[in-house]
mmCIF file of C-alpha atoms in Angstrom:
data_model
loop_
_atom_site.group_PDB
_atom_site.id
_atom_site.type_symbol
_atom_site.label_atom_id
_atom_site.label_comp_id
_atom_site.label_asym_id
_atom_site.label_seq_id
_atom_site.Cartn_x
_atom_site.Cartn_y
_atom_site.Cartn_z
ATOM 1 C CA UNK P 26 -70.507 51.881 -91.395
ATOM 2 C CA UNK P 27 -71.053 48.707 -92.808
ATOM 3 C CA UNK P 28 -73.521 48.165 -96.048
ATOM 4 C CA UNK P 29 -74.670 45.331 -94.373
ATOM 5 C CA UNK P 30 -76.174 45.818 -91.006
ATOM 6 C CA UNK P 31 -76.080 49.242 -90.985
ATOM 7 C CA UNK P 32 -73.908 49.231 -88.006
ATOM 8 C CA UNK P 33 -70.810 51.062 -86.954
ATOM 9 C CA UNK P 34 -67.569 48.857 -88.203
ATOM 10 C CA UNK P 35 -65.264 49.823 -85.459
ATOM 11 C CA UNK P 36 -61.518 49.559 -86.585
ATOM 12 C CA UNK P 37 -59.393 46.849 -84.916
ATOM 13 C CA UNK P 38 -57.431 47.899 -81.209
ATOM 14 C CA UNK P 39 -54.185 47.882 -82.831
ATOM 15 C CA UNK P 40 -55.245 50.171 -86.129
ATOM 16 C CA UNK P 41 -57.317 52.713 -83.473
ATOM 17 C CA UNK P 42 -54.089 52.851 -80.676
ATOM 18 C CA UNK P 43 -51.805 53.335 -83.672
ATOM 19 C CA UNK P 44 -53.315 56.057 -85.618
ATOM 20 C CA UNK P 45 -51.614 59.352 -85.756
ATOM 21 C CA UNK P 46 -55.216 60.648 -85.693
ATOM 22 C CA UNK P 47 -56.251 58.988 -82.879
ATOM 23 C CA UNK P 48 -53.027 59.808 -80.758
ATOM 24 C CA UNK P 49 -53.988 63.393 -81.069
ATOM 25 C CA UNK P 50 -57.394 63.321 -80.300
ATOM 26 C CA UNK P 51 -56.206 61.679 -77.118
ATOM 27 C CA UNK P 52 -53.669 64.188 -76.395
ATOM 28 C CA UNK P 53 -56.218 67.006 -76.755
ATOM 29 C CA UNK P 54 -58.134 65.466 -74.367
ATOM 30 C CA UNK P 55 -55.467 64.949 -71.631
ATOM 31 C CA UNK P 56 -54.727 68.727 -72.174
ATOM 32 C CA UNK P 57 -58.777 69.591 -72.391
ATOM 33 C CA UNK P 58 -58.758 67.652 -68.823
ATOM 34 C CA UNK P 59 -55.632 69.594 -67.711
ATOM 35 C CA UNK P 60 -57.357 72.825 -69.182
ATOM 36 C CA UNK P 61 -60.719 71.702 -66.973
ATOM 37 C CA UNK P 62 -59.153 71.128 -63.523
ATOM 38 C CA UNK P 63 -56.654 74.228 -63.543
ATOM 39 C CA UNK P 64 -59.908 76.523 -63.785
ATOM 40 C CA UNK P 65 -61.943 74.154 -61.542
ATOM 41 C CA UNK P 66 -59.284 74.086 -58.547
ATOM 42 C CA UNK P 67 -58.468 77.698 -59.270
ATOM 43 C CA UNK P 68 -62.478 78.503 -58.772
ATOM 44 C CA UNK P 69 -62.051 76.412 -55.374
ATOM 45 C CA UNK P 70 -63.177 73.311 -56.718
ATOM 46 C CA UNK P 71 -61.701 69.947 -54.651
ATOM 47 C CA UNK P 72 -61.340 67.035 -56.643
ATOM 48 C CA UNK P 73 -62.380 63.761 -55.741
ATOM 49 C CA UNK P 74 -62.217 60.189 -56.950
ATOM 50 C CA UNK P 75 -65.829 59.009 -57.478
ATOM 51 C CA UNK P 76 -67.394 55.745 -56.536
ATOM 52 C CA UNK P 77 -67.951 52.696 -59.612
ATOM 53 C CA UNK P 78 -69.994 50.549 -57.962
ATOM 54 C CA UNK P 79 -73.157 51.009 -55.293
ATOM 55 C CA UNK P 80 -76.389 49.759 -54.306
ATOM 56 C CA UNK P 81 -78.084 52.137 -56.725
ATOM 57 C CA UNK P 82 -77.238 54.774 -59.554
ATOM 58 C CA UNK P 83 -78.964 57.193 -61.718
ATOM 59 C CA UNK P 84 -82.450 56.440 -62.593
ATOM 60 C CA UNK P 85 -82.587 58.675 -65.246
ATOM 61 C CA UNK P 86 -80.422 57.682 -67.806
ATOM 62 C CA UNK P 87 -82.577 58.433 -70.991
ATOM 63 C CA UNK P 88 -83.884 54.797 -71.790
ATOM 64 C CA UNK P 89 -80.870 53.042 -71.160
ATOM 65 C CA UNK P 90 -80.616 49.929 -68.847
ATOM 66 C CA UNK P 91 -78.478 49.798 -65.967
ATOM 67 C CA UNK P 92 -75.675 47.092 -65.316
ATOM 68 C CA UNK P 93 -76.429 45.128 -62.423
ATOM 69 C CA UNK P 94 -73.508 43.181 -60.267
ATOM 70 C CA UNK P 95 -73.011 40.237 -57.752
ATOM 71 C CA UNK P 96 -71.454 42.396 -54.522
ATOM 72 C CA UNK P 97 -70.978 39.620 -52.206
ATOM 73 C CA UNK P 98 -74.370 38.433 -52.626
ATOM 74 C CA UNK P 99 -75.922 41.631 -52.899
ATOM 75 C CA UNK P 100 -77.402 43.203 -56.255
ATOM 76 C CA UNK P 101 -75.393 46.296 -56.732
ATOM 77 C CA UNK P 102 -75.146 48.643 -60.115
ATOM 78 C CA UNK P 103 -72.589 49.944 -62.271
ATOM 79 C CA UNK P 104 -72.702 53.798 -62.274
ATOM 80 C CA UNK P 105 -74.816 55.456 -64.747
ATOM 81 C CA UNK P 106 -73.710 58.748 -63.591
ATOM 82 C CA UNK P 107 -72.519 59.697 -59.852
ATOM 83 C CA UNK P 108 -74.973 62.332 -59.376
ATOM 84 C CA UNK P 109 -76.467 61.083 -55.964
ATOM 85 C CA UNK P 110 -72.872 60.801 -54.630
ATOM 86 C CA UNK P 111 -71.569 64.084 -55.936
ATOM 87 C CA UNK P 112 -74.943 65.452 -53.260
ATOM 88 C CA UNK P 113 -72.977 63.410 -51.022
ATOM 89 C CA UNK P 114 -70.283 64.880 -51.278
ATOM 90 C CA UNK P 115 -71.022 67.797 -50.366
ATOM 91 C CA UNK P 116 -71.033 67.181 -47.130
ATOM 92 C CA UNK P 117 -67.248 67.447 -47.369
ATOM 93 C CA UNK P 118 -66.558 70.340 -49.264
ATOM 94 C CA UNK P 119 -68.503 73.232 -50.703
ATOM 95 C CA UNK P 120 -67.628 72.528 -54.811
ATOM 96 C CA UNK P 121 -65.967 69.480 -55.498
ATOM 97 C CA UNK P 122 -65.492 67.784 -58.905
ATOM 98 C CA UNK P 123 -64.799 64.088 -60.797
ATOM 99 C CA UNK P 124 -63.444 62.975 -63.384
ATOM 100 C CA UNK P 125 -66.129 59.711 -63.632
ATOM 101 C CA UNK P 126 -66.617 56.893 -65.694
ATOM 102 C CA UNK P 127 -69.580 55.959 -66.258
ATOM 103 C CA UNK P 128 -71.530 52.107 -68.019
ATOM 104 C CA UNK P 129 -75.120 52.725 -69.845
ATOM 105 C CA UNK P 130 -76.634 49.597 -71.604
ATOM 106 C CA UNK P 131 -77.708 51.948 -74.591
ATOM 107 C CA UNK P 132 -80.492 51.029 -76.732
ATOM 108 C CA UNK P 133 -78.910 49.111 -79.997
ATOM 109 C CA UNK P 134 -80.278 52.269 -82.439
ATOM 110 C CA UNK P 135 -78.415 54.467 -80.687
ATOM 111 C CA UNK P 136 -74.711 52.889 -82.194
ATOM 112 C CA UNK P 137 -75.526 54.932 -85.276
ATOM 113 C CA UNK P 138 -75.803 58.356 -83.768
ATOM 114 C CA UNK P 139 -72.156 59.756 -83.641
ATOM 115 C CA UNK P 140 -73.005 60.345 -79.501
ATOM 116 C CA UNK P 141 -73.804 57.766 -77.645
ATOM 117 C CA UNK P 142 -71.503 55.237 -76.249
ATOM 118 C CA UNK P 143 -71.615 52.149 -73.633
ATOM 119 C CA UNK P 144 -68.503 53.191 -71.872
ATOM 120 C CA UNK P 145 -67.576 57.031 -71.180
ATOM 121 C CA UNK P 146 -66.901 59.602 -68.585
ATOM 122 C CA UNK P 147 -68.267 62.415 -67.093
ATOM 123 C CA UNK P 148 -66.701 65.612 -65.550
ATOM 124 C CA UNK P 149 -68.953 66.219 -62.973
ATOM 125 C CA UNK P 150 -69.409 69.329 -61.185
ATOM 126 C CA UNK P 151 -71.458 70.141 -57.974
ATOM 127 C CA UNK P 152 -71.608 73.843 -56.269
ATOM 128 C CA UNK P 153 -73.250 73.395 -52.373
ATOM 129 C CA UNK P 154 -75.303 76.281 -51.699
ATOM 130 C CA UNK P 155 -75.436 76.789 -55.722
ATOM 131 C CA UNK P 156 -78.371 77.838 -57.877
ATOM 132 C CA UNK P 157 -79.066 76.971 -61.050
ATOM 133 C CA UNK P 158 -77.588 80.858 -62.329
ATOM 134 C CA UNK P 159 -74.224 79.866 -60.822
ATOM 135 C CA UNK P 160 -74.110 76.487 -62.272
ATOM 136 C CA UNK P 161 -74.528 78.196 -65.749
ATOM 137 C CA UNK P 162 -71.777 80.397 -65.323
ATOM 138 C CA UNK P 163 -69.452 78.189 -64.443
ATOM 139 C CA UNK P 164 -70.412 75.890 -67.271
ATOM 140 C CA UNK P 165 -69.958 78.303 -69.611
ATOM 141 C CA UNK P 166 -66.512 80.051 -68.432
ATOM 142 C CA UNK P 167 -65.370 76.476 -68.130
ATOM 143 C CA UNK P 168 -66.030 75.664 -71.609
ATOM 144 C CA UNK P 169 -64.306 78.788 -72.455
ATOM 145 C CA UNK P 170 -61.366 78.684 -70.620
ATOM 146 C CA UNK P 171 -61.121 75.100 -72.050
ATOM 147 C CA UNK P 172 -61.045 76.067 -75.625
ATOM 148 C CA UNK P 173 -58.310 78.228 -75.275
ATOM 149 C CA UNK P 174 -56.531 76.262 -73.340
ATOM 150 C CA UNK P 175 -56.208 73.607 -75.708
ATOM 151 C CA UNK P 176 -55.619 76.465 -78.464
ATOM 152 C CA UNK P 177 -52.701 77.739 -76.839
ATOM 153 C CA UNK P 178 -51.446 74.039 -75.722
ATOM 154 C CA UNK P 179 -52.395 71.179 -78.400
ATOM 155 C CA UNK P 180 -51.938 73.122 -81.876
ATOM 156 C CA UNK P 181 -49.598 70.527 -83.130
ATOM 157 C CA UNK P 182 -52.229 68.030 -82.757
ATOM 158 C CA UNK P 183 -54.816 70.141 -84.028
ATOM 159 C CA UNK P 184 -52.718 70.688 -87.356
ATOM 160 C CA UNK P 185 -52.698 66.863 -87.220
ATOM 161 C CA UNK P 186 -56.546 66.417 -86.833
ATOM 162 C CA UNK P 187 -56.736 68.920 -89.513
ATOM 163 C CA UNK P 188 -59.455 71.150 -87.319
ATOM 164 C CA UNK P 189 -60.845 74.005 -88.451
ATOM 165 C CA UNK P 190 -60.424 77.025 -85.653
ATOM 166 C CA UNK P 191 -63.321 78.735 -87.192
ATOM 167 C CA UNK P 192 -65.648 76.553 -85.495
ATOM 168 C CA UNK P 193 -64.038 77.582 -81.888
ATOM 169 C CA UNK P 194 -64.913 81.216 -82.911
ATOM 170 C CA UNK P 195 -68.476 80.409 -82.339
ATOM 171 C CA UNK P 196 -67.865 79.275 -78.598
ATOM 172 C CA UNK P 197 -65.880 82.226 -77.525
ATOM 173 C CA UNK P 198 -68.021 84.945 -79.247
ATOM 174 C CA UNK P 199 -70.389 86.118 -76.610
ATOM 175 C CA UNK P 200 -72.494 84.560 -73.855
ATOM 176 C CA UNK P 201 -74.492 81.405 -74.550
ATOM 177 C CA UNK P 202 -77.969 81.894 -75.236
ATOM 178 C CA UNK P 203 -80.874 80.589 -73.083
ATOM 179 C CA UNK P 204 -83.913 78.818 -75.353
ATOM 180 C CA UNK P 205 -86.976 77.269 -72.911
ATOM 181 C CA UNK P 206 -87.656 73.481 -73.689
ATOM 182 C CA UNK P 207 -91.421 74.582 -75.008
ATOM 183 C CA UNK P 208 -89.607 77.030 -77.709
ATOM 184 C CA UNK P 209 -87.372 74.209 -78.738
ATOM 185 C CA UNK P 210 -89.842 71.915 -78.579
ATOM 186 C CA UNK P 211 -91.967 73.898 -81.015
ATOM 187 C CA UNK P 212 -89.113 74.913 -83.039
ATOM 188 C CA UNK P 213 -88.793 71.274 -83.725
ATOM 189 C CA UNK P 214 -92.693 70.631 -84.342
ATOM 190 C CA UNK P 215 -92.242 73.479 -86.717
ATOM 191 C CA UNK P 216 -89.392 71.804 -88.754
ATOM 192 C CA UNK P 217 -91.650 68.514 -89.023
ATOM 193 C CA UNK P 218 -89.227 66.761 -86.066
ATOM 194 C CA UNK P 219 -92.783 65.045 -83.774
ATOM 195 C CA UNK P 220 -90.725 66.049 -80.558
ATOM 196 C CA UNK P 221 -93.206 65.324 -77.388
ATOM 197 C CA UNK P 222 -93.893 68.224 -75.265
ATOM 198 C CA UNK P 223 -93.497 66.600 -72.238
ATOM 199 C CA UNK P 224 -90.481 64.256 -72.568
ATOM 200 C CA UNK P 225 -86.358 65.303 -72.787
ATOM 201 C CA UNK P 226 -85.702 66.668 -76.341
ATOM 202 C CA UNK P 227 -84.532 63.409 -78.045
ATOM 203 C CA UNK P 228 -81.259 62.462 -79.775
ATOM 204 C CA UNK P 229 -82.436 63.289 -83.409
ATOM 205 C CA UNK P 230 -83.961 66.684 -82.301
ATOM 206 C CA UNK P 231 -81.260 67.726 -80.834
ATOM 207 C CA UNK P 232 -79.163 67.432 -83.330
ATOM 208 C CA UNK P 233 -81.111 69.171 -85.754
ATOM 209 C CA UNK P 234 -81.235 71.797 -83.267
ATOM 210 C CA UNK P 235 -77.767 72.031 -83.016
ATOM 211 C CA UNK P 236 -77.102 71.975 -86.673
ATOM 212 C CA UNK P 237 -79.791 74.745 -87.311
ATOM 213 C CA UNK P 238 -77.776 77.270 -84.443
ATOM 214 C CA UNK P 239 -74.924 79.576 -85.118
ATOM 215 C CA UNK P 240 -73.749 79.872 -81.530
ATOM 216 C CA UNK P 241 -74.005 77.694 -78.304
ATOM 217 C CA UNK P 242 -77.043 77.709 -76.481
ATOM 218 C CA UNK P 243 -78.793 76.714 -72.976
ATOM 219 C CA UNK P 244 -81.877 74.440 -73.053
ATOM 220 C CA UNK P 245 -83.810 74.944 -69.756
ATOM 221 C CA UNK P 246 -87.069 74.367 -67.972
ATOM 222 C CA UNK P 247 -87.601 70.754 -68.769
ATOM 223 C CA UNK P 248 -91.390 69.714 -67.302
ATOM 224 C CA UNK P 249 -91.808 67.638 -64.355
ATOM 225 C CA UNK P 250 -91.498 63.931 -65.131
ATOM 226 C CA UNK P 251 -88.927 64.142 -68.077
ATOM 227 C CA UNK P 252 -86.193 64.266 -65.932
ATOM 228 C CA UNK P 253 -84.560 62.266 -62.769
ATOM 229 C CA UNK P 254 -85.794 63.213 -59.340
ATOM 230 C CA UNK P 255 -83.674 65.199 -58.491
ATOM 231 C CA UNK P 256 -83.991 68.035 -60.362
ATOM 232 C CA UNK P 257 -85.529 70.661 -58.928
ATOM 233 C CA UNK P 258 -89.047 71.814 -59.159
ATOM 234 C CA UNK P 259 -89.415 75.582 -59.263
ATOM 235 C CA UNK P 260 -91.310 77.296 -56.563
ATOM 236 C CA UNK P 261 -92.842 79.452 -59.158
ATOM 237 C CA UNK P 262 -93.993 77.604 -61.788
ATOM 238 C CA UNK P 263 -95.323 74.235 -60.876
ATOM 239 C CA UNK P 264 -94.746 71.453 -63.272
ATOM 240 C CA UNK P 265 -91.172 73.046 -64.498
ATOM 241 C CA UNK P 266 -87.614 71.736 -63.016
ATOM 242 C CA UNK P 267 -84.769 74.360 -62.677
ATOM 243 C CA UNK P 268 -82.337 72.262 -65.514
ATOM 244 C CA UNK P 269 -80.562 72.570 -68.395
ATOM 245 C CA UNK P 270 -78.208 71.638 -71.470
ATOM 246 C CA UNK P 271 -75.641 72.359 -73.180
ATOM 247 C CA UNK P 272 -76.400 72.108 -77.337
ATOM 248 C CA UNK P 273 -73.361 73.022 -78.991
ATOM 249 C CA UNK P 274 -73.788 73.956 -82.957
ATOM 250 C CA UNK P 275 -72.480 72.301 -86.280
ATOM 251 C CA UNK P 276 -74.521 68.942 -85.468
ATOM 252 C CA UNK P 277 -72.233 68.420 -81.933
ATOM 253 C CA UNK P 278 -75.618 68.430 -80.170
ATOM 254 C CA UNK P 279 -74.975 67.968 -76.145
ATOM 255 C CA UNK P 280 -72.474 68.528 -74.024
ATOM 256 C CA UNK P 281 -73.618 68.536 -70.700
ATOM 257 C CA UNK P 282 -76.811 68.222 -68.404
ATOM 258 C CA UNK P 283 -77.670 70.390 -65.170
ATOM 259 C CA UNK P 284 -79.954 71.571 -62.751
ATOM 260 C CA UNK P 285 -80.770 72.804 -59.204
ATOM 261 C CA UNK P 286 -80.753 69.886 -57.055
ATOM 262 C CA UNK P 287 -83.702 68.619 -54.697
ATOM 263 C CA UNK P 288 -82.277 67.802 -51.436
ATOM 264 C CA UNK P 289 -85.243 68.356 -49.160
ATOM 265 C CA UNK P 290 -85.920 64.528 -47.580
ATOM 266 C CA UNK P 291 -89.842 64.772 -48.259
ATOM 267 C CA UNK P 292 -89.747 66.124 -51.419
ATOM 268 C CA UNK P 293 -87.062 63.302 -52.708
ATOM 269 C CA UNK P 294 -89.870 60.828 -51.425
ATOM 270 C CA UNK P 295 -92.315 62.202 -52.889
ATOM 271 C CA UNK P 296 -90.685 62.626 -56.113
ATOM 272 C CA UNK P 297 -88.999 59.431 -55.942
ATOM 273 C CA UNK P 298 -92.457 57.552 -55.624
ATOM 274 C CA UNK P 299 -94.302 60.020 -58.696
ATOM 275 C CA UNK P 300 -91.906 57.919 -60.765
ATOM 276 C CA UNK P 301 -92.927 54.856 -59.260
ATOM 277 C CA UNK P 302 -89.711 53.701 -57.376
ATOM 278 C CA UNK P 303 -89.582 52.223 -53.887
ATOM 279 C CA UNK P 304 -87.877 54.816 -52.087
ATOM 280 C CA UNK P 305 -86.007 51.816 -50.024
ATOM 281 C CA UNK P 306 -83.911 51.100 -52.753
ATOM 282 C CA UNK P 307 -82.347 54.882 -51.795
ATOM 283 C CA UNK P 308 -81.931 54.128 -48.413
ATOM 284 C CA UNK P 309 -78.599 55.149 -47.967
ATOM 285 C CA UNK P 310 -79.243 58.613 -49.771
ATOM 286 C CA UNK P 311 -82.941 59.048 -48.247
ATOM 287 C CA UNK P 312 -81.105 58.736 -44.921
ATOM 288 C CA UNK P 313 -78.130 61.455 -45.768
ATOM 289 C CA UNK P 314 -81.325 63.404 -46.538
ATOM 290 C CA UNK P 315 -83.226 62.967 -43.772
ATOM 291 C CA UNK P 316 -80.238 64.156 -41.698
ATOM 292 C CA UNK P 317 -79.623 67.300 -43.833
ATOM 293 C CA UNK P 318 -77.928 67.182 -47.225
ATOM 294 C CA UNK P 319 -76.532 70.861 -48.440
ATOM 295 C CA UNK P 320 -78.519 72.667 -51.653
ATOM 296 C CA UNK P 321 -76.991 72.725 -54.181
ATOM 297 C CA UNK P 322 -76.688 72.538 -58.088
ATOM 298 C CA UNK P 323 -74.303 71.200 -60.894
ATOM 299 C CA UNK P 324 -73.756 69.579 -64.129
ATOM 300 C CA UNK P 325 -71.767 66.755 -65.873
ATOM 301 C CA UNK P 326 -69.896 67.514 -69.650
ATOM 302 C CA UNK P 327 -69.651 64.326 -71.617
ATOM 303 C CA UNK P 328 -65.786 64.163 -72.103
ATOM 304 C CA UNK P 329 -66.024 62.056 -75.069
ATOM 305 C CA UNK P 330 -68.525 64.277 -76.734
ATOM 306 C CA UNK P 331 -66.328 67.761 -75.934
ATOM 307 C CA UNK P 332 -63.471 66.004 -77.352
ATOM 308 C CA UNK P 333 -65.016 65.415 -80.271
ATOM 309 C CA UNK P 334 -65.825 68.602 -80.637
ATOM 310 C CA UNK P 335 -62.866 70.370 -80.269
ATOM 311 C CA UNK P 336 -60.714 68.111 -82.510
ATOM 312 C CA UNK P 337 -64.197 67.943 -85.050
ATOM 313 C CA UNK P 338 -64.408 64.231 -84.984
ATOM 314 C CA UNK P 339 -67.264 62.469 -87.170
ATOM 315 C CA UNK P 340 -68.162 60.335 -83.431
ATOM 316 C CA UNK P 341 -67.715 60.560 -79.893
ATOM 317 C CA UNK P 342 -66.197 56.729 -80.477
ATOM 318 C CA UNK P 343 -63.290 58.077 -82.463
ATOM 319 C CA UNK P 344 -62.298 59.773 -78.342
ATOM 320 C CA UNK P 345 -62.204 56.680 -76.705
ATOM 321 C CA UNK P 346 -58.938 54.592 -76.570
ATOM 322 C CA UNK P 347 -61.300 51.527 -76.053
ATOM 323 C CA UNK P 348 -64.319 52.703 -77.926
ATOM 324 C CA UNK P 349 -67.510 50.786 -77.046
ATOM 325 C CA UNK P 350 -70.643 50.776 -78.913
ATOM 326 C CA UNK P 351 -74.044 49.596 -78.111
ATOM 327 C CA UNK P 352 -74.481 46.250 -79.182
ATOM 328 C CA UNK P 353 -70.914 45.569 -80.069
ATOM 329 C CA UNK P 354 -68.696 43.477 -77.657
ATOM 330 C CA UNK P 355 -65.410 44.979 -77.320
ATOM 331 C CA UNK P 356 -61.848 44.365 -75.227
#
């Protein structure tokens, strides 16, 4: 980090591409991925190649500005995230995964936090028919199976990285625990963290969180309003959206976000406009809708971030061939 600015001093393309460190962190991740879609096809998972580009993306993206392009004279975005398509989907096959990139215009304090990047990609997963219970359990067997995968397949380069096994103890040890976002929210409060009640647990509180646990836990229950519209709202307890996170301990913080999704066509209205979007700009989802879309949930696992972990990098640039940070113009 540089004394000066504070910010991030990224090392040149040729130093990154040629470090022995960073060639192993990127072979760990081709094997994590290789690890990933062996369990996902062998759970009946298709894979398909997501979209880049389309007349809208993911409006919740946690603060961070979408990328807007010139499509023949049409505004069009960059993906934030593929969720609406991976709904989509659905309509071809019951589970289907991606391997997606993804562009968020990240707010310039975020460079400094070890997790957040301009540039990244998602492994997205999306069960039709799903709840929110099956979208946990295959979040957590997949992280599982992933570990040792890349236990049994990348020790060389985890002798290189010089990682410390220990830590992958924690994440096969057990079931994940469940925490409510109102116990980590006052779990924070009580550690002197001013966490709002009714927003997503933010970056720093999160990784305090993380830091403070001994295994990996879920985060769900988010209230209404904190999250996109899509997640849905339970039937039972109004105000609270069927979601979740991953927190991973040792300061990793996130991994992945989830939920139940809301597919019913007057209830994505309705949601769309409590956030105070024209629901025309969804058109071409609104209308899938309207027509039928499957129920369904899912998740997406930051790829960068999980390959930090398991090779116990210091950031989630340090997995990226062509790291990006906010603020920082890059090839």
């Amino acid at each position: 980090m540089s004394q000066e600015t504070g910010r991030v001093q990224l090392p040149t393309p040729r130093a990154h591409l040629t470090s022995d460190r960073t060639r192993a962190t990127l072979a760990v991740q081709s094997k994590f991925l290789t690890g990933a879609r062996e369990f996902l096809v062998g759970e009946g998972f298709q894979e398909l190649l997501p979209p880049t580009i389309g007349p809208v993306t993911d409006p919740g993206a946690r603060g961070a500005k979408q990328v807007d392009i010139d499509y023949y004279g049409h505004r069009y975005k960059l993906m934030t995230s593929g969720i609406l398509y991976k709904q989509a989907s659905l309509l071809s096959f019951d589970k289907i995964f991606h391997v997606a990139p993804n562009v968020r215009l990240e707010p310039l304090e975020t460079a400094v936090t070890h997790r957040h990047l301009v540039e990244f990609h998602q492994l997205d997963v999306e069960i039709g028919e799903g709840s929110r219970e099956d979208a946990l359990d295959i979040a957590e067997r997949l992280t599982k199976y992933v570990v040792e995968y890349v236990l049994v397949h990348a020790q060389t380069e985890l002798a290189v990285l010089g990682r410390d096994l220990e830590a992958f103890k924690q994440i096969l040890a057990g079931p994940y625990g469940r925490r409510s976002h109102a116990d980590v929210v006052a779990d924070l409060q009580g550690r002197g963290h001013a966490q709002e009640a009714g927003a997503e647990v933010d970056w720093e509180g999160e990784e305090i969180i993380s830091r403070a646990a001994a295994h990996p836990f879920f985060i769900t229950d988010y209230p209404k309003g904190s999250r996109g519209f899509y997640d849905k709202e339970s039937t039972t307890e109004p105000g609270v959206l069927r979601n979740f996170d991953l927190i991973f301990p040792g300061g990793f913080g996130e991994m992945m976000s989830g939920s139940e999704r809301e597919s019913d066509y007057r209830n994505l209205v309705m949601r769309i406009r409590e956030t105070g979007e024209n629901p025309a700009k969804y058109d071409w989802y609104l209308t899938l809708a309207r027509e039928g879309l499957p129920s369904s949930a899912g998740f997406g696992l930051g790829v960068e971030r999980f390959t930090r972990f398991l090779c116990g990098l210091d950031a989630a640039w340090q997995a990226s061939g062509y790291p990006k940070l906010p603020g920082d113009p890059r090839p």
